[in-house]
Tab-separated table of C-alpha atoms (C1' of nucleotides) in Angstrom:
chain	number	residue	atom	x	y	z
A	1	MET	CA	0.000	0.000	0.000
A	2	SER	CA	1.459	3.322	-1.012
A	3	GLY	CA	1.881	6.037	1.562
A	4	SER	CA	-0.457	8.186	-0.435
A	5	ALA	CA	-3.234	5.617	-0.317
A	6	GLU	CA	-2.601	5.049	3.349
A	7	LEU	CA	-3.077	8.737	4.047
A	8	LYS	CA	-6.174	9.085	1.931
A	9	GLY	CA	-7.635	6.009	3.530
A	10	ALA	CA	-7.185	7.781	6.841
A	11	GLY	CA	-8.981	10.833	5.507
A	12	LEU	CA	-5.865	12.977	5.183
A	13	LYS	CA	-4.590	14.833	2.165
A	14	ALA	CA	-1.427	13.364	0.716
A	15	THR	CA	0.948	16.245	1.325
A	16	ALA	CA	4.704	16.064	1.071
A	17	PRO	CA	5.406	16.459	4.816
A	18	ARG	CA	2.921	13.729	5.702
A	19	LEU	CA	4.333	11.350	3.145
A	20	LYS	CA	7.875	11.972	4.309
A	21	ILE	CA	7.030	11.465	7.950
A	22	LEU	CA	5.167	8.262	7.202
A	23	GLU	CA	8.028	7.008	5.068
A	24	LEU	CA	10.595	7.872	7.691
A	25	MET	CA	8.713	6.011	10.392
A	26	GLU	CA	8.201	3.010	8.186
A	27	GLU	CA	11.822	2.761	7.149
A	28	SER	CA	13.524	3.783	10.350
A	29	SER	CA	15.269	1.153	12.407
A	30	GLN	CA	13.881	2.947	15.441
A	31	ARG	CA	10.337	1.914	16.151
A	32	HIS	CA	9.833	4.532	18.845
A	33	MET	CA	10.511	8.143	17.986
A	34	THR	CA	9.927	11.515	19.582
A	35	ALA	CA	8.756	14.475	17.519
A	36	GLU	CA	12.311	15.752	17.672
A	37	ASP	CA	13.618	12.398	16.403
A	38	VAL	CA	11.288	12.626	13.425
A	39	TYR	CA	12.275	16.217	12.771
A	40	ARG	CA	15.991	15.393	12.843
A	41	GLY	CA	15.512	12.249	10.851
A	42	LEU	CA	13.933	14.252	8.064
A	43	LEU	CA	16.754	16.775	8.164
A	44	ASP	CA	19.257	13.956	7.882
A	45	MET	CA	17.435	12.740	4.791
A	46	GLY	CA	17.696	16.225	3.375
A	47	ASP	CA	14.024	17.013	3.846
A	48	GLU	CA	13.117	20.269	5.514
A	49	VAL	CA	9.889	20.069	7.466
A	50	GLY	CA	9.002	22.534	10.186
A	51	LEU	CA	8.971	21.189	13.705
A	52	ALA	CA	5.489	22.591	14.221
A	53	THR	CA	4.338	20.589	11.246
A	54	VAL	CA	5.877	17.439	12.659
A	55	TYR	CA	3.872	17.954	15.821
A	56	ARG	CA	0.693	18.671	13.899
A	57	VAL	CA	1.123	15.684	11.634
A	58	LEU	CA	1.913	13.286	14.471
A	59	THR	CA	-1.176	14.472	16.305
A	60	GLN	CA	-3.271	13.897	13.197
A	61	PHE	CA	-1.704	10.507	12.620
A	62	GLU	CA	-2.586	9.537	16.140
A	63	ALA	CA	-6.190	10.679	15.729
A	64	ALA	CA	-6.337	8.677	12.499
A	65	GLY	CA	-4.936	5.592	14.178
A	66	LEU	CA	-1.783	5.517	12.051
A	67	VAL	CA	0.534	5.895	15.032
A	68	ILE	CA	0.320	5.312	18.754
A	69	ARG	CA	1.427	7.898	21.250
A	70	HIS	CA	3.224	6.712	24.371
A	71	SER	CA	4.215	8.567	27.508
A	72	PHE	CA	6.557	6.069	29.159
A	73	GLU	CA	8.098	7.646	32.242
A	74	GLU	CA	9.754	10.499	30.474
A	75	ASP	CA	8.885	14.082	29.841
A	76	ARG	CA	8.019	13.880	26.222
A	77	ALA	CA	5.800	11.829	23.988
A	78	ILE	CA	7.024	8.935	21.903
A	79	TYR	CA	5.311	7.812	18.722
A	80	GLU	CA	5.226	4.381	17.144
A	81	LEU	CA	3.690	3.167	13.915
A	82	ALA	CA	0.401	1.386	14.499
A	83	ASP	CA	0.891	-1.017	11.667
A	84	GLU	CA	1.267	-4.114	13.783
A	85	SER	CA	-0.870	-5.824	16.325
A	86	HIS	CA	-1.057	-4.588	19.859
A	87	HIS	CA	1.876	-5.272	22.126
A	88	ASP	CA	3.270	-4.235	25.460
A	89	HIS	CA	6.730	-2.970	26.339
A	90	MET	CA	9.678	-3.877	28.517
A	91	VAL	CA	11.946	-0.879	29.029
A	92	CYS	CA	15.556	-1.450	30.090
A	93	MET	CA	16.478	1.177	32.645
A	94	ARG	CA	20.178	0.921	31.945
A	95	CYS	CA	20.551	0.845	28.170
A	96	GLY	CA	17.134	2.164	27.220
A	97	LYS	CA	16.338	-0.751	24.954
A	98	ILE	CA	12.656	-1.394	24.425
A	99	GLN	CA	11.538	-4.977	24.008
A	100	GLU	CA	8.039	-5.582	22.793
A	101	PHE	CA	5.967	-8.540	23.827
A	102	THR	CA	2.429	-9.769	23.918
A	103	ASP	CA	0.648	-12.020	26.340
A	104	CYS	CA	-2.906	-13.082	25.710
A	105	GLY	CA	-3.304	-14.282	29.275
A	106	ILE	CA	-2.547	-10.823	30.613
A	107	GLU	CA	-5.010	-9.236	28.192
A	108	GLN	CA	-7.636	-11.684	29.315
A	109	LEU	CA	-7.105	-10.959	32.995
A	110	GLN	CA	-7.192	-7.236	32.310
A	111	MET	CA	-10.630	-7.528	30.769
A	112	GLU	CA	-11.823	-9.567	33.711
A	113	ALA	CA	-10.469	-7.067	36.224
A	114	ALA	CA	-12.161	-4.230	34.335
A	115	THR	CA	-15.455	-6.055	34.244
A	116	ARG	CA	-15.289	-6.576	37.995
A	117	HIS	CA	-15.228	-2.785	38.388
A	118	GLY	CA	-17.880	-2.081	35.766
A	119	PHE	CA	-15.220	-0.512	33.590
A	120	ARG	CA	-15.305	-0.690	29.817
A	121	VAL	CA	-11.767	-0.809	28.424
A	122	SER	CA	-10.979	0.785	25.092
A	123	SER	CA	-7.200	0.613	25.319
A	124	HIS	CA	-4.449	-0.103	27.754
A	125	SER	CA	-0.750	0.307	28.270
A	126	LEU	CA	1.576	-1.978	30.144
A	127	TYR	CA	5.232	-1.245	30.775
A	128	LEU	CA	7.700	-3.413	32.609
A	129	TYR	CA	10.788	-1.560	33.826
A	130	GLY	CA	14.024	-3.260	34.777
A	131	LEU	CA	17.136	-4.708	33.192
A	132	CYS	CA	17.245	-6.425	29.839
A	133	ALA	CA	19.077	-9.713	29.337
A	134	ASP	CA	22.300	-7.959	28.342
A	135	CYS	CA	22.342	-5.432	31.160
A	136	GLY	CA	21.071	-7.762	33.829
A	137	SER	CA	23.887	-10.273	33.383
A	138	SER	CA	26.817	-7.823	33.201
A	139	LYS	CA	27.693	-6.906	36.755
A	140	SER	CA	29.418	-3.611	35.932
B	1	MET	CA	5.104	7.578	62.293
B	2	SER	CA	5.735	11.292	62.305
B	3	GLY	CA	6.505	13.056	59.089
B	4	SER	CA	9.833	14.078	60.521
B	5	ALA	CA	10.841	10.491	61.212
B	6	GLU	CA	9.607	9.447	57.812
B	7	LEU	CA	11.835	12.018	56.160
B	8	LYS	CA	14.885	11.182	58.239
B	9	GLY	CA	14.356	7.520	57.583
B	10	ALA	CA	14.525	8.362	53.922
B	11	GLY	CA	17.778	10.242	54.448
B	12	LEU	CA	16.269	13.697	54.033
B	13	LYS	CA	16.502	16.635	56.401
B	14	ALA	CA	13.198	17.460	58.036
B	15	THR	CA	12.635	20.901	56.580
B	16	ALA	CA	9.395	22.814	56.755
B	17	PRO	CA	8.594	22.591	53.019
B	18	ARG	CA	9.175	18.839	52.975
B	19	LEU	CA	7.030	18.286	56.037
B	20	LYS	CA	4.223	20.377	54.602
B	21	ILE	CA	4.267	18.603	51.269
B	22	LEU	CA	4.264	15.205	52.911
B	23	GLU	CA	1.429	16.230	55.195
B	24	LEU	CA	-0.586	17.643	52.329
B	25	MET	CA	-0.259	14.476	50.304
B	26	GLU	CA	-1.145	12.301	53.266
B	27	GLU	CA	-4.227	14.290	54.173
B	28	SER	CA	-5.486	15.201	50.735
B	29	SER	CA	-8.552	13.491	49.400
B	30	GLN	CA	-6.793	13.450	46.045
B	31	ARG	CA	-4.407	10.549	45.771
B	32	HIS	CA	-2.913	11.732	42.499
B	33	MET	CA	-1.499	15.235	42.342
B	34	THR	CA	0.571	17.268	39.917
B	35	ALA	CA	3.317	19.564	41.181
B	36	GLU	CA	0.946	22.434	40.549
B	37	ASP	CA	-1.755	20.728	42.614
B	38	VAL	CA	0.647	20.418	45.512
B	39	TYR	CA	1.741	24.034	45.133
B	40	ARG	CA	-1.832	25.297	45.146
B	41	GLY	CA	-2.838	22.974	47.927
B	42	LEU	CA	-0.158	24.474	50.121
B	43	LEU	CA	-1.251	27.992	49.234
B	44	ASP	CA	-4.816	27.093	50.179
B	45	MET	CA	-3.558	25.907	53.550
B	46	GLY	CA	-1.804	29.240	53.964
B	47	ASP	CA	1.656	27.811	53.441
B	48	GLU	CA	3.927	29.571	51.001
B	49	VAL	CA	6.347	27.205	49.300
B	50	GLY	CA	8.067	28.072	46.063
B	51	LEU	CA	7.006	26.094	43.020
B	52	ALA	CA	10.649	25.265	42.292
B	53	THR	CA	10.910	23.774	45.755
B	54	VAL	CA	7.815	21.677	45.188
B	55	TYR	CA	9.436	20.238	42.074
B	56	ARG	CA	12.715	19.625	43.863
B	57	VAL	CA	11.056	17.993	46.833
B	58	LEU	CA	8.833	15.752	44.716
B	59	THR	CA	11.870	14.624	42.745
B	60	GLN	CA	13.686	13.823	45.986
B	61	PHE	CA	10.653	12.051	47.372
B	62	GLU	CA	10.514	9.908	44.295
B	63	ALA	CA	14.203	9.040	44.541
B	64	ALA	CA	13.635	8.148	48.172
B	65	GLY	CA	10.657	5.967	47.332
B	66	LEU	CA	8.186	8.095	49.271
B	67	VAL	CA	6.104	8.879	46.207
B	68	ILE	CA	5.574	7.349	42.797
B	69	ARG	CA	5.720	9.422	39.669
B	70	HIS	CA	3.240	8.606	36.895
B	71	SER	CA	3.066	9.850	33.331
B	72	PHE	CA	-0.360	8.606	32.265
B	73	GLU	CA	-1.145	9.915	28.787
B	74	GLU	CA	-0.914	13.558	29.671
B	75	ASP	CA	1.716	16.198	29.379
B	76	ARG	CA	2.733	16.486	32.959
B	77	ALA	CA	3.780	14.232	35.762
B	78	ILE	CA	1.449	13.058	38.501
B	79	TYR	CA	2.635	12.037	41.943
B	80	GLU	CA	1.098	9.607	44.361
B	81	LEU	CA	2.120	8.614	47.893
B	82	ALA	CA	3.910	5.300	47.943
B	83	ASP	CA	2.539	4.330	51.315
B	84	GLU	CA	0.332	1.535	50.134
B	85	SER	CA	0.910	-1.657	48.296
B	86	HIS	CA	1.350	-1.672	44.564
B	87	HIS	CA	-1.707	-1.241	42.413
B	88	ASP	CA	-2.635	-0.539	38.833
B	89	HIS	CA	-4.953	2.105	37.402
B	90	MET	CA	-8.083	2.358	35.333
B	91	VAL	CA	-8.479	5.844	33.882
B	92	CYS	CA	-11.897	7.018	32.741
B	93	MET	CA	-11.491	8.951	29.530
B	94	ARG	CA	-14.699	10.866	29.978
B	95	CYS	CA	-14.757	12.009	33.606
B	96	GLY	CA	-11.091	11.497	34.429
B	97	LYS	CA	-11.792	9.337	37.451
B	98	ILE	CA	-8.954	7.014	38.410
B	99	GLN	CA	-9.877	3.630	39.834
B	100	GLU	CA	-7.132	1.616	41.418
B	101	PHE	CA	-7.051	-2.134	41.346
B	102	THR	CA	-4.728	-5.060	41.834
B	103	ASP	CA	-4.645	-8.441	40.220
B	104	CYS	CA	-2.177	-11.050	41.382
B	105	GLY	CA	-2.746	-13.124	38.292
B	106	ILE	CA	-1.656	-10.301	36.047
B	107	GLU	CA	1.456	-9.705	38.140
B	108	GLN	CA	2.275	-13.372	37.904
B	109	LEU	CA	1.937	-13.466	34.137
B	110	GLN	CA	4.046	-10.334	33.826
B	111	MET	CA	6.897	-11.984	35.659
B	112	GLU	CA	6.610	-15.034	33.465
B	113	ALA	CA	6.611	-12.955	30.284
B	114	ALA	CA	9.679	-11.078	31.502
B	115	THR	CA	11.511	-14.272	32.322
B	116	ARG	CA	10.809	-15.582	28.839
B	117	HIS	CA	12.735	-12.588	27.472
B	118	GLY	CA	15.550	-12.741	30.009
B	119	PHE	CA	14.290	-9.498	31.483
B	120	ARG	CA	14.558	-8.695	35.173
B	121	VAL	CA	11.609	-6.557	36.269
B	122	SER	CA	12.043	-3.971	38.985
B	123	SER	CA	8.755	-2.163	38.502
B	124	HIS	CA	5.873	-1.926	36.127
B	125	SER	CA	2.925	0.230	35.246
B	126	LEU	CA	-0.396	-0.849	33.860
B	127	TYR	CA	-3.128	1.506	32.788
B	128	LEU	CA	-6.516	0.611	31.401
B	129	TYR	CA	-8.235	3.415	29.522
B	130	GLY	CA	-11.937	3.514	28.811
B	131	LEU	CA	-15.207	4.414	30.488
B	132	CYS	CA	-15.944	3.955	34.161
B	133	ALA	CA	-19.181	2.416	35.369
B	134	ASP	CA	-20.895	5.815	35.636
B	135	CYS	CA	-19.830	7.133	32.256
B	136	GLY	CA	-20.213	3.861	30.394
B	137	SER	CA	-23.878	3.507	31.274
B	138	SER	CA	-25.019	7.070	30.579
B	139	LYS	CA	-25.610	7.350	26.866
B	140	SER	CA	-25.223	11.123	26.651
C	1	DG	C1'	29.559	26.405	62.008
C	2	DT	C1'	28.812	23.965	57.821
C	3	DA	C1'	26.558	21.803	54.533
C	4	DT	C1'	22.245	21.660	52.612
C	5	DA	C1'	17.650	23.619	51.361
C	6	DT	C1'	14.854	27.408	49.841
C	7	DG	C1'	13.027	31.310	47.049
C	8	DC	C1'	13.100	34.039	43.230
C	9	DA	C1'	13.861	34.922	38.638
C	10	DA	C1'	15.536	33.432	34.522
C	11	DA	C1'	16.308	29.639	31.462
C	12	DA	C1'	15.422	25.311	29.131
C	13	DC	C1'	12.396	22.259	26.834
C	14	DT	C1'	8.431	20.436	24.771
C	15	DT	C1'	4.301	21.461	22.514
C	16	DT	C1'	0.777	24.701	20.642
C	17	DT	C1'	-0.926	28.604	18.008
C	18	DG	C1'	-1.572	32.942	14.909
C	19	DC	C1'	-1.071	34.256	10.533
C	20	DA	C1'	0.524	34.838	5.859
C	21	DT	C1'	1.602	31.857	2.101
C	22	DC	C1'	1.484	27.626	-0.493
C	23	DC	C1'	-0.398	23.250	-2.109
C	24	DT	C1'	-3.798	19.453	-2.928
C	25	DT	C1'	-7.939	18.268	-4.876
D	1	DA	C1'	-10.918	28.219	-7.074
D	2	DA	C1'	-11.269	26.939	-2.213
D	3	DG	C1'	-10.190	24.762	1.727
D	4	DG	C1'	-6.833	22.885	4.132
D	5	DA	C1'	-1.675	22.490	5.154
D	6	DT	C1'	2.793	24.502	6.013
D	7	DG	C1'	6.434	27.496	7.891
D	8	DC	C1'	7.923	30.790	10.854
D	9	DA	C1'	7.955	33.090	14.984
D	10	DA	C1'	5.893	33.899	19.088
D	11	DA	C1'	3.390	31.980	23.008
D	12	DA	C1'	2.162	28.709	26.463
D	13	DG	C1'	3.007	25.236	29.823
D	14	DT	C1'	5.923	22.392	32.567
D	15	DT	C1'	10.212	21.593	34.732
D	16	DT	C1'	15.045	22.914	35.800
D	17	DT	C1'	18.756	25.888	37.343
D	18	DG	C1'	21.875	29.860	39.169
D	19	DC	C1'	22.618	32.302	42.967
D	20	DA	C1'	22.003	34.751	47.286
D	21	DT	C1'	19.861	33.903	51.623
D	22	DA	C1'	18.022	31.089	55.240
D	23	DT	C1'	17.781	26.666	57.896
D	24	DA	C1'	18.702	22.034	59.957
D	25	DC	C1'	21.859	19.350	62.352
DNA sequence: GTATATGCAAAACTTTTGCATCCTT
DNA sequence: AAGGATGCAAAAGTTTTGCATATAC
């Protein structure tokens, strides 16, 4: 599916900045990017897009369901393409690596817990913080 | 346990601003407060504490384990007293109400998922977003 | 008495917005 | 042609910091 069709399918005009941002996020080795990361990534590719536009486009992409906005424990938002199925995150507190995972059992128990409280869940976020395999074994 | 002893136990000098902030958070009906909330709460009690000090003290409290810092999906940090056992949160997206809950089964599965990835968990956060019982039933 | 904490103001950072101009349809 | 999108700069909001003064131990 071309980026253009993807945008139109989401009800957005296929403008150059939107196409570039979508392309960057699809081709980047980083799955999780801040607005600043996107802005700099475009500059590195030789594309000039205003930072304000990056913010506006990411906000629109989120509203359209193209990307997911995370807050993690930091001070700024992180965006991720929404092109795969839902997953949760393990964040390494030493090296910053983010490992994704899914667990149907957890999802199931979440729904049950919500139901017990009369709560209707539309989305959720689960983060595990600690040390990844690499950092946890090195004793430095 | 007096606030003073609590602070000293955490390795912090028992200064007036720290005591007031701790007291405010212990006595407030709000369990989740922003730095601004704390600042205004103190003003309402007639205590003048600089906003910069509130930020510094909350940061120290978090480092000392007295409070927990959350990011939720918003743009600013929210602090909560760490005086109770761990729990997760359900956030109502219409009225903003925060319902706390715990589920041992979920915790168990989280540990198992982490182990599968060689990850050592030191903490985690789980948020369910949706509609609370009140908002989910009213069709307005 | 000394090291640390506080208050104030200014700075730093992220994110949003007003407005003139440009581009997509 | 018309409405929406972009860029720039300025604004807004949160959080941090420099420095002189005040406080706890």
